[in-house]
Amino acid sequence: MPIHLDDLDVASEIEGLSSALIVPCYMCPAVTVAVNEKRPFMQLFKSFLKSAPFDEHIKALQSRLGEKGVNTKVFKSRLYHQWFLCMWTSGRRRKLQKHAKRYEAVIVLGCDSATETVRDAVRLSESKVIEGMTVVGFMNAKLRFHMPGKICFDDCKIVPISQ
């Protein structure tokens, strides 16, 4: 039950800044992008442990920000136990804190919990925390394995979050 997210326009938030660290959660946002683009979430034999649609999505964001004069870097988390940003270890959070000090802003690609994790980790730095995505609802989908080694989410429906 991944969370479905929509992108936010970070251009107004980043206005006047020259550097940003992009901190993505590699689970829910990656599933969302793959589902939206109707592409496999992962292709195990082509790009092991990474989602090509999400990587392209992040590169497109970097390109848009670069056109506005913002230098960006991605804080990568390739190990599977680091995919869920909201459940990072204290060591991973300290590493983010150390990296964030070099940037004027930190753009979070994830849910509210992911943003809170980042906000807590970088609270001692001068970095501005910017939400890059917003929660739309829960994703109800069927996990499918297609040969050769494709992991897909089929028959997806967005279930609103009850208030």
mmCIF file with all atom_site columns, C-alpha atoms in Angstrom:
data_model
loop_
_atom_site.group_PDB
_atom_site.id
_atom_site.type_symbol
_atom_site.label_atom_id
_atom_site.label_alt_id
_atom_site.label_comp_id
_atom_site.label_asym_id
_atom_site.label_entity_id
_atom_site.label_seq_id
_atom_site.pdbx_PDB_ins_code
_atom_site.Cartn_x
_atom_site.Cartn_y
_atom_site.Cartn_z
_atom_site.occupancy
_atom_site.B_iso_or_equiv
_atom_site.pdbx_formal_charge
_atom_site.auth_seq_id
_atom_site.auth_comp_id
_atom_site.auth_asym_id
_atom_site.auth_atom_id
_atom_site.pdbx_PDB_model_num
ATOM 1   C CA . MET A 1 1   ? 0.000  0.000   0.000   1.00 0.00 ? 1   MET A CA 1
ATOM 2   C CA . PRO A 1 2   ? 2.311  2.743   -1.216  1.00 0.00 ? 2   PRO A CA 1
ATOM 3   C CA . ILE A 1 3   ? 1.274  6.344   -0.766  1.00 0.00 ? 3   ILE A CA 1
ATOM 4   C CA . HIS A 1 4   ? 0.353  8.126   -3.999  1.00 0.00 ? 4   HIS A CA 1
ATOM 5   C CA . LEU A 1 5   ? 1.962  11.566  -4.362  1.00 0.00 ? 5   LEU A CA 1
ATOM 6   C CA . ASP A 1 6   ? 1.736  14.525  -6.712  1.00 0.00 ? 6   ASP A CA 1
ATOM 7   C CA . ASP A 1 7   ? 4.647  16.794  -7.576  1.00 0.00 ? 7   ASP A CA 1
ATOM 8   C CA . LEU A 1 8   ? 4.686  20.313  -6.203  1.00 0.00 ? 8   LEU A CA 1
ATOM 9   C CA . ASP A 1 9   ? 6.180  23.209  -8.128  1.00 0.00 ? 9   ASP A CA 1
ATOM 10  C CA . VAL A 1 10  ? 9.312  24.004  -6.144  1.00 0.00 ? 10  VAL A CA 1
ATOM 11  C CA . ALA A 1 11  ? 10.321 26.920  -8.411  1.00 0.00 ? 11  ALA A CA 1
ATOM 12  C CA . SER A 1 12  ? 8.803  29.613  -6.197  1.00 0.00 ? 12  SER A CA 1
ATOM 13  C CA . GLU A 1 13  ? 10.327 28.068  -3.062  1.00 0.00 ? 13  GLU A CA 1
ATOM 14  C CA . ILE A 1 14  ? 13.789 27.868  -4.614  1.00 0.00 ? 14  ILE A CA 1
ATOM 15  C CA . GLU A 1 15  ? 13.681 31.428  -6.021  1.00 0.00 ? 15  GLU A CA 1
ATOM 16  C CA . GLY A 1 16  ? 16.861 33.328  -5.191  1.00 0.00 ? 16  GLY A CA 1
ATOM 17  C CA . LEU A 1 17  ? 18.801 30.267  -4.039  1.00 0.00 ? 17  LEU A CA 1
ATOM 18  C CA . SER A 1 18  ? 21.792 28.808  -5.834  1.00 0.00 ? 18  SER A CA 1
ATOM 19  C CA . SER A 1 19  ? 22.102 25.289  -4.405  1.00 0.00 ? 19  SER A CA 1
ATOM 20  C CA . ALA A 1 20  ? 19.818 22.467  -3.351  1.00 0.00 ? 20  ALA A CA 1
ATOM 21  C CA . LEU A 1 21  ? 20.204 18.909  -2.172  1.00 0.00 ? 21  LEU A CA 1
ATOM 22  C CA . ILE A 1 22  ? 17.450 16.633  -3.476  1.00 0.00 ? 22  ILE A CA 1
ATOM 23  C CA . VAL A 1 23  ? 16.526 13.964  -0.914  1.00 0.00 ? 23  VAL A CA 1
ATOM 24  C CA . PRO A 1 24  ? 14.264 11.313  -2.400  1.00 0.00 ? 24  PRO A CA 1
ATOM 25  C CA . CYS A 1 25  ? 12.414 8.477   -0.758  1.00 0.00 ? 25  CYS A CA 1
ATOM 26  C CA . TYR A 1 26  ? 12.916 5.554   -3.105  1.00 0.00 ? 26  TYR A CA 1
ATOM 27  C CA . MET A 1 27  ? 9.673  3.733   -2.389  1.00 0.00 ? 27  MET A CA 1
ATOM 28  C CA . CYS A 1 28  ? 6.349  5.595   -2.599  1.00 0.00 ? 28  CYS A CA 1
ATOM 29  C CA . PRO A 1 29  ? 7.487  8.396   -4.946  1.00 0.00 ? 29  PRO A CA 1
ATOM 30  C CA . ALA A 1 30  ? 9.220  5.873   -7.209  1.00 0.00 ? 30  ALA A CA 1
ATOM 31  C CA . VAL A 1 31  ? 6.115  3.684   -7.350  1.00 0.00 ? 31  VAL A CA 1
ATOM 32  C CA . THR A 1 32  ? 3.966  6.764   -8.042  1.00 0.00 ? 32  THR A CA 1
ATOM 33  C CA . VAL A 1 33  ? 6.145  7.882   -10.956 1.00 0.00 ? 33  VAL A CA 1
ATOM 34  C CA . ALA A 1 34  ? 6.268  4.377   -12.456 1.00 0.00 ? 34  ALA A CA 1
ATOM 35  C CA . VAL A 1 35  ? 2.479  3.998   -12.186 1.00 0.00 ? 35  VAL A CA 1
ATOM 36  C CA . ASN A 1 36  ? 1.832  7.467   -13.622 1.00 0.00 ? 36  ASN A CA 1
ATOM 37  C CA . GLU A 1 37  ? 4.093  6.713   -16.581 1.00 0.00 ? 37  GLU A CA 1
ATOM 38  C CA . LYS A 1 38  ? 2.730  3.164   -16.967 1.00 0.00 ? 38  LYS A CA 1
ATOM 39  C CA . ARG A 1 39  ? 6.237  1.730   -16.768 1.00 0.00 ? 39  ARG A CA 1
ATOM 40  C CA . PRO A 1 40  ? 7.825  -0.999  -14.654 1.00 0.00 ? 40  PRO A CA 1
ATOM 41  C CA . PHE A 1 41  ? 8.815  0.110   -11.158 1.00 0.00 ? 41  PHE A CA 1
ATOM 42  C CA . MET A 1 42  ? 12.033 -1.887  -11.525 1.00 0.00 ? 42  MET A CA 1
ATOM 43  C CA . GLN A 1 43  ? 13.736 -4.097  -14.067 1.00 0.00 ? 43  GLN A CA 1
ATOM 44  C CA . LEU A 1 44  ? 15.936 -6.415  -12.048 1.00 0.00 ? 44  LEU A CA 1
ATOM 45  C CA . PHE A 1 45  ? 18.214 -7.486  -14.893 1.00 0.00 ? 45  PHE A CA 1
ATOM 46  C CA . LYS A 1 46  ? 18.485 -4.043  -16.463 1.00 0.00 ? 46  LYS A CA 1
ATOM 47  C CA . SER A 1 47  ? 18.888 -1.699  -13.501 1.00 0.00 ? 47  SER A CA 1
ATOM 48  C CA . PHE A 1 48  ? 19.136 -3.713  -10.312 1.00 0.00 ? 48  PHE A CA 1
ATOM 49  C CA . LEU A 1 49  ? 17.675 -2.042  -7.180  1.00 0.00 ? 49  LEU A CA 1
ATOM 50  C CA . LYS A 1 50  ? 16.721 1.217   -8.831  1.00 0.00 ? 50  LYS A CA 1
ATOM 51  C CA . SER A 1 51  ? 13.673 2.570   -10.573 1.00 0.00 ? 51  SER A CA 1
ATOM 52  C CA . ALA A 1 52  ? 14.527 3.967   -14.001 1.00 0.00 ? 52  ALA A CA 1
ATOM 53  C CA . PRO A 1 53  ? 11.338 6.076   -14.242 1.00 0.00 ? 53  PRO A CA 1
ATOM 54  C CA . PHE A 1 54  ? 12.075 7.704   -10.885 1.00 0.00 ? 54  PHE A CA 1
ATOM 55  C CA . ASP A 1 55  ? 15.734 8.306   -11.728 1.00 0.00 ? 55  ASP A CA 1
ATOM 56  C CA . GLU A 1 56  ? 14.630 10.042  -14.939 1.00 0.00 ? 56  GLU A CA 1
ATOM 57  C CA . HIS A 1 57  ? 12.065 12.056  -12.950 1.00 0.00 ? 57  HIS A CA 1
ATOM 58  C CA . ILE A 1 58  ? 14.796 13.267  -10.580 1.00 0.00 ? 58  ILE A CA 1
ATOM 59  C CA . LYS A 1 59  ? 17.116 14.140  -13.493 1.00 0.00 ? 59  LYS A CA 1
ATOM 60  C CA . ALA A 1 60  ? 14.306 16.163  -15.093 1.00 0.00 ? 60  ALA A CA 1
ATOM 61  C CA . LEU A 1 61  ? 13.848 18.069  -11.815 1.00 0.00 ? 61  LEU A CA 1
ATOM 62  C CA . GLN A 1 62  ? 17.592 18.729  -11.679 1.00 0.00 ? 62  GLN A CA 1
ATOM 63  C CA . SER A 1 63  ? 17.480 20.000  -15.255 1.00 0.00 ? 63  SER A CA 1
ATOM 64  C CA . ARG A 1 64  ? 14.571 22.374  -14.528 1.00 0.00 ? 64  ARG A CA 1
ATOM 65  C CA . LEU A 1 65  ? 16.339 23.716  -11.452 1.00 0.00 ? 65  LEU A CA 1
ATOM 66  C CA . GLY A 1 66  ? 19.604 24.025  -13.364 1.00 0.00 ? 66  GLY A CA 1
ATOM 67  C CA . GLU A 1 67  ? 17.850 26.228  -15.922 1.00 0.00 ? 67  GLU A CA 1
ATOM 68  C CA . LYS A 1 68  ? 16.957 28.523  -13.012 1.00 0.00 ? 68  LYS A CA 1
ATOM 69  C CA . GLY A 1 69  ? 20.611 28.655  -11.917 1.00 0.00 ? 69  GLY A CA 1
ATOM 70  C CA . VAL A 1 70  ? 20.269 26.213  -9.027  1.00 0.00 ? 70  VAL A CA 1
ATOM 71  C CA . ASN A 1 71  ? 23.107 23.720  -8.605  1.00 0.00 ? 71  ASN A CA 1
ATOM 72  C CA . THR A 1 72  ? 21.721 20.400  -7.369  1.00 0.00 ? 72  THR A CA 1
ATOM 73  C CA . LYS A 1 73  ? 22.927 17.079  -6.087  1.00 0.00 ? 73  LYS A CA 1
ATOM 74  C CA . VAL A 1 74  ? 20.927 13.990  -5.143  1.00 0.00 ? 74  VAL A CA 1
ATOM 75  C CA . PHE A 1 75  ? 21.376 12.376  -1.742  1.00 0.00 ? 75  PHE A CA 1
ATOM 76  C CA . LYS A 1 76  ? 21.243 8.770   -2.911  1.00 0.00 ? 76  LYS A CA 1
ATOM 77  C CA . SER A 1 77  ? 20.059 5.763   -0.953  1.00 0.00 ? 77  SER A CA 1
ATOM 78  C CA . ARG A 1 78  ? 20.620 2.653   -3.022  1.00 0.00 ? 78  ARG A CA 1
ATOM 79  C CA . LEU A 1 79  ? 20.567 0.016   -0.280  1.00 0.00 ? 79  LEU A CA 1
ATOM 80  C CA . TYR A 1 80  ? 17.105 -1.493  0.049   1.00 0.00 ? 80  TYR A CA 1
ATOM 81  C CA . HIS A 1 81  ? 16.846 -0.838  3.801   1.00 0.00 ? 81  HIS A CA 1
ATOM 82  C CA . GLN A 1 82  ? 17.367 2.884   3.101   1.00 0.00 ? 82  GLN A CA 1
ATOM 83  C CA . TRP A 1 83  ? 14.573 3.173   0.523   1.00 0.00 ? 83  TRP A CA 1
ATOM 84  C CA . PHE A 1 84  ? 11.942 4.228   3.044   1.00 0.00 ? 84  PHE A CA 1
ATOM 85  C CA . LEU A 1 85  ? 13.148 7.691   4.031   1.00 0.00 ? 85  LEU A CA 1
ATOM 86  C CA . CYS A 1 86  ? 10.717 7.820   6.958   1.00 0.00 ? 86  CYS A CA 1
ATOM 87  C CA . MET A 1 87  ? 12.491 4.867   8.576   1.00 0.00 ? 87  MET A CA 1
ATOM 88  C CA . TRP A 1 88  ? 16.126 5.905   8.219   1.00 0.00 ? 88  TRP A CA 1
ATOM 89  C CA . THR A 1 89  ? 18.585 4.969   10.931  1.00 0.00 ? 89  THR A CA 1
ATOM 90  C CA . SER A 1 90  ? 20.226 7.635   13.068  1.00 0.00 ? 90  SER A CA 1
ATOM 91  C CA . GLY A 1 91  ? 23.452 7.064   11.120  1.00 0.00 ? 91  GLY A CA 1
ATOM 92  C CA . ARG A 1 92  ? 21.754 7.801   7.804   1.00 0.00 ? 92  ARG A CA 1
ATOM 93  C CA . ARG A 1 93  ? 20.168 10.920  9.281   1.00 0.00 ? 93  ARG A CA 1
ATOM 94  C CA . ARG A 1 94  ? 23.559 12.146  10.541  1.00 0.00 ? 94  ARG A CA 1
ATOM 95  C CA . LYS A 1 95  ? 25.006 11.638  7.060   1.00 0.00 ? 95  LYS A CA 1
ATOM 96  C CA . LEU A 1 96  ? 22.183 13.748  5.600   1.00 0.00 ? 96  LEU A CA 1
ATOM 97  C CA . GLN A 1 97  ? 22.783 16.427  8.233   1.00 0.00 ? 97  GLN A CA 1
ATOM 98  C CA . LYS A 1 98  ? 26.460 16.580  7.240   1.00 0.00 ? 98  LYS A CA 1
ATOM 99  C CA . HIS A 1 99  ? 25.655 16.835  3.511   1.00 0.00 ? 99  HIS A CA 1
ATOM 100 C CA . ALA A 1 100 ? 22.834 19.373  3.938   1.00 0.00 ? 100 ALA A CA 1
ATOM 101 C CA . LYS A 1 101 ? 25.197 21.939  5.460   1.00 0.00 ? 101 LYS A CA 1
ATOM 102 C CA . ARG A 1 102 ? 26.684 22.486  1.992   1.00 0.00 ? 102 ARG A CA 1
ATOM 103 C CA . TYR A 1 103 ? 23.355 23.535  0.445   1.00 0.00 ? 103 TYR A CA 1
ATOM 104 C CA . GLU A 1 104 ? 20.970 26.438  0.844   1.00 0.00 ? 104 GLU A CA 1
ATOM 105 C CA . ALA A 1 105 ? 17.931 24.178  0.457   1.00 0.00 ? 105 ALA A CA 1
ATOM 106 C CA . VAL A 1 106 ? 16.929 20.563  0.796   1.00 0.00 ? 106 VAL A CA 1
ATOM 107 C CA . ILE A 1 107 ? 14.130 19.376  -1.498  1.00 0.00 ? 107 ILE A CA 1
ATOM 108 C CA . VAL A 1 108 ? 12.269 16.328  -0.177  1.00 0.00 ? 108 VAL A CA 1
ATOM 109 C CA . LEU A 1 109 ? 10.645 13.955  -2.646  1.00 0.00 ? 109 LEU A CA 1
ATOM 110 C CA . GLY A 1 110 ? 8.336  11.995  -0.373  1.00 0.00 ? 110 GLY A CA 1
ATOM 111 C CA . CYS A 1 111 ? 5.396  12.139  2.000   1.00 0.00 ? 111 CYS A CA 1
ATOM 112 C CA . ASP A 1 112 ? 4.876  14.300  5.079   1.00 0.00 ? 112 ASP A CA 1
ATOM 113 C CA . SER A 1 113 ? 6.677  11.738  7.222   1.00 0.00 ? 113 SER A CA 1
ATOM 114 C CA . ALA A 1 114 ? 9.690  11.838  4.904   1.00 0.00 ? 114 ALA A CA 1
ATOM 115 C CA . THR A 1 115 ? 9.699  15.632  5.114   1.00 0.00 ? 115 THR A CA 1
ATOM 116 C CA . GLU A 1 116 ? 9.595  15.451  8.911   1.00 0.00 ? 116 GLU A CA 1
ATOM 117 C CA . THR A 1 117 ? 12.543 13.026  8.906   1.00 0.00 ? 117 THR A CA 1
ATOM 118 C CA . VAL A 1 118 ? 14.559 15.447  6.781   1.00 0.00 ? 118 VAL A CA 1
ATOM 119 C CA . ARG A 1 119 ? 13.460 18.500  8.761   1.00 0.00 ? 119 ARG A CA 1
ATOM 120 C CA . ASP A 1 120 ? 14.571 16.794  11.982  1.00 0.00 ? 120 ASP A CA 1
ATOM 121 C CA . ALA A 1 121 ? 17.886 15.681  10.478  1.00 0.00 ? 121 ALA A CA 1
ATOM 122 C CA . VAL A 1 122 ? 18.847 19.106  9.103   1.00 0.00 ? 122 VAL A CA 1
ATOM 123 C CA . ARG A 1 123 ? 17.426 21.287  11.891  1.00 0.00 ? 123 ARG A CA 1
ATOM 124 C CA . LEU A 1 124 ? 20.913 22.386  12.973  1.00 0.00 ? 124 LEU A CA 1
ATOM 125 C CA . SER A 1 125 ? 21.885 23.515  9.486   1.00 0.00 ? 125 SER A CA 1
ATOM 126 C CA . GLU A 1 126 ? 20.868 26.705  7.731   1.00 0.00 ? 126 GLU A CA 1
ATOM 127 C CA . SER A 1 127 ? 19.217 24.730  4.916   1.00 0.00 ? 127 SER A CA 1
ATOM 128 C CA . LYS A 1 128 ? 15.642 25.534  3.955   1.00 0.00 ? 128 LYS A CA 1
ATOM 129 C CA . VAL A 1 129 ? 13.495 22.365  3.751   1.00 0.00 ? 129 VAL A CA 1
ATOM 130 C CA . ILE A 1 130 ? 11.199 22.330  0.703   1.00 0.00 ? 130 ILE A CA 1
ATOM 131 C CA . GLU A 1 131 ? 8.451  19.797  0.080   1.00 0.00 ? 131 GLU A CA 1
ATOM 132 C CA . GLY A 1 132 ? 8.671  18.534  -3.481  1.00 0.00 ? 132 GLY A CA 1
ATOM 133 C CA . MET A 1 133 ? 5.605  16.293  -3.315  1.00 0.00 ? 133 MET A CA 1
ATOM 134 C CA . THR A 1 134 ? 2.215  16.170  -1.640  1.00 0.00 ? 134 THR A CA 1
ATOM 135 C CA . VAL A 1 135 ? 0.163  13.192  -0.500  1.00 0.00 ? 135 VAL A CA 1
ATOM 136 C CA . VAL A 1 136 ? -2.914 12.400  -2.602  1.00 0.00 ? 136 VAL A CA 1
ATOM 137 C CA . GLY A 1 137 ? -3.961 9.086   -1.077  1.00 0.00 ? 137 GLY A CA 1
ATOM 138 C CA . PHE A 1 138 ? -3.082 5.437   -0.776  1.00 0.00 ? 138 PHE A CA 1
ATOM 139 C CA . MET A 1 139 ? -2.386 3.368   -3.843  1.00 0.00 ? 139 MET A CA 1
ATOM 140 C CA . ASN A 1 140 ? -4.324 0.132   -4.132  1.00 0.00 ? 140 ASN A CA 1
ATOM 141 C CA . ALA A 1 141 ? -2.563 -2.018  -6.725  1.00 0.00 ? 141 ALA A CA 1
ATOM 142 C CA . LYS A 1 142 ? -1.595 -5.524  -7.708  1.00 0.00 ? 142 LYS A CA 1
ATOM 143 C CA . LEU A 1 143 ? 2.110  -6.244  -7.546  1.00 0.00 ? 143 LEU A CA 1
ATOM 144 C CA . ARG A 1 144 ? 3.120  -8.190  -10.644 1.00 0.00 ? 144 ARG A CA 1
ATOM 145 C CA . PHE A 1 145 ? 6.291  -9.795  -11.828 1.00 0.00 ? 145 PHE A CA 1
ATOM 146 C CA . HIS A 1 146 ? 6.648  -9.824  -15.599 1.00 0.00 ? 146 HIS A CA 1
ATOM 147 C CA . MET A 1 147 ? 9.423  -11.636 -17.372 1.00 0.00 ? 147 MET A CA 1
ATOM 148 C CA . PRO A 1 148 ? 12.235 -10.843 -17.732 1.00 0.00 ? 148 PRO A CA 1
ATOM 149 C CA . GLY A 1 149 ? 12.535 -9.476  -14.189 1.00 0.00 ? 149 GLY A CA 1
ATOM 150 C CA . LYS A 1 150 ? 10.117 -6.561  -14.406 1.00 0.00 ? 150 LYS A CA 1
ATOM 151 C CA . ILE A 1 151 ? 8.334  -5.478  -11.226 1.00 0.00 ? 151 ILE A CA 1
ATOM 152 C CA . CYS A 1 152 ? 5.105  -3.649  -12.003 1.00 0.00 ? 152 CYS A CA 1
ATOM 153 C CA . PHE A 1 153 ? 2.031  -2.330  -10.238 1.00 0.00 ? 153 PHE A CA 1
ATOM 154 C CA . ASP A 1 154 ? -1.167 -3.121  -12.141 1.00 0.00 ? 154 ASP A CA 1
ATOM 155 C CA . ASP A 1 155 ? -4.839 -2.190  -11.705 1.00 0.00 ? 155 ASP A CA 1
ATOM 156 C CA . CYS A 1 156 ? -3.985 0.842   -9.602  1.00 0.00 ? 156 CYS A CA 1
ATOM 157 C CA . LYS A 1 157 ? -6.597 2.894   -7.806  1.00 0.00 ? 157 LYS A CA 1
ATOM 158 C CA . ILE A 1 158 ? -6.066 5.901   -5.576  1.00 0.00 ? 158 ILE A CA 1
ATOM 159 C CA . VAL A 1 159 ? -7.843 5.572   -2.249  1.00 0.00 ? 159 VAL A CA 1
ATOM 160 C CA . PRO A 1 160 ? -8.341 8.932   -0.500  1.00 0.00 ? 160 PRO A CA 1
ATOM 161 C CA . ILE A 1 161 ? -7.000 9.291   3.004   1.00 0.00 ? 161 ILE A CA 1
ATOM 162 C CA . SER A 1 162 ? -9.870 9.659   5.468   1.00 0.00 ? 162 SER A CA 1
ATOM 163 C CA . GLN A 1 163 ? -9.767 12.812  7.549   1.00 0.00 ? 163 GLN A CA 1
#
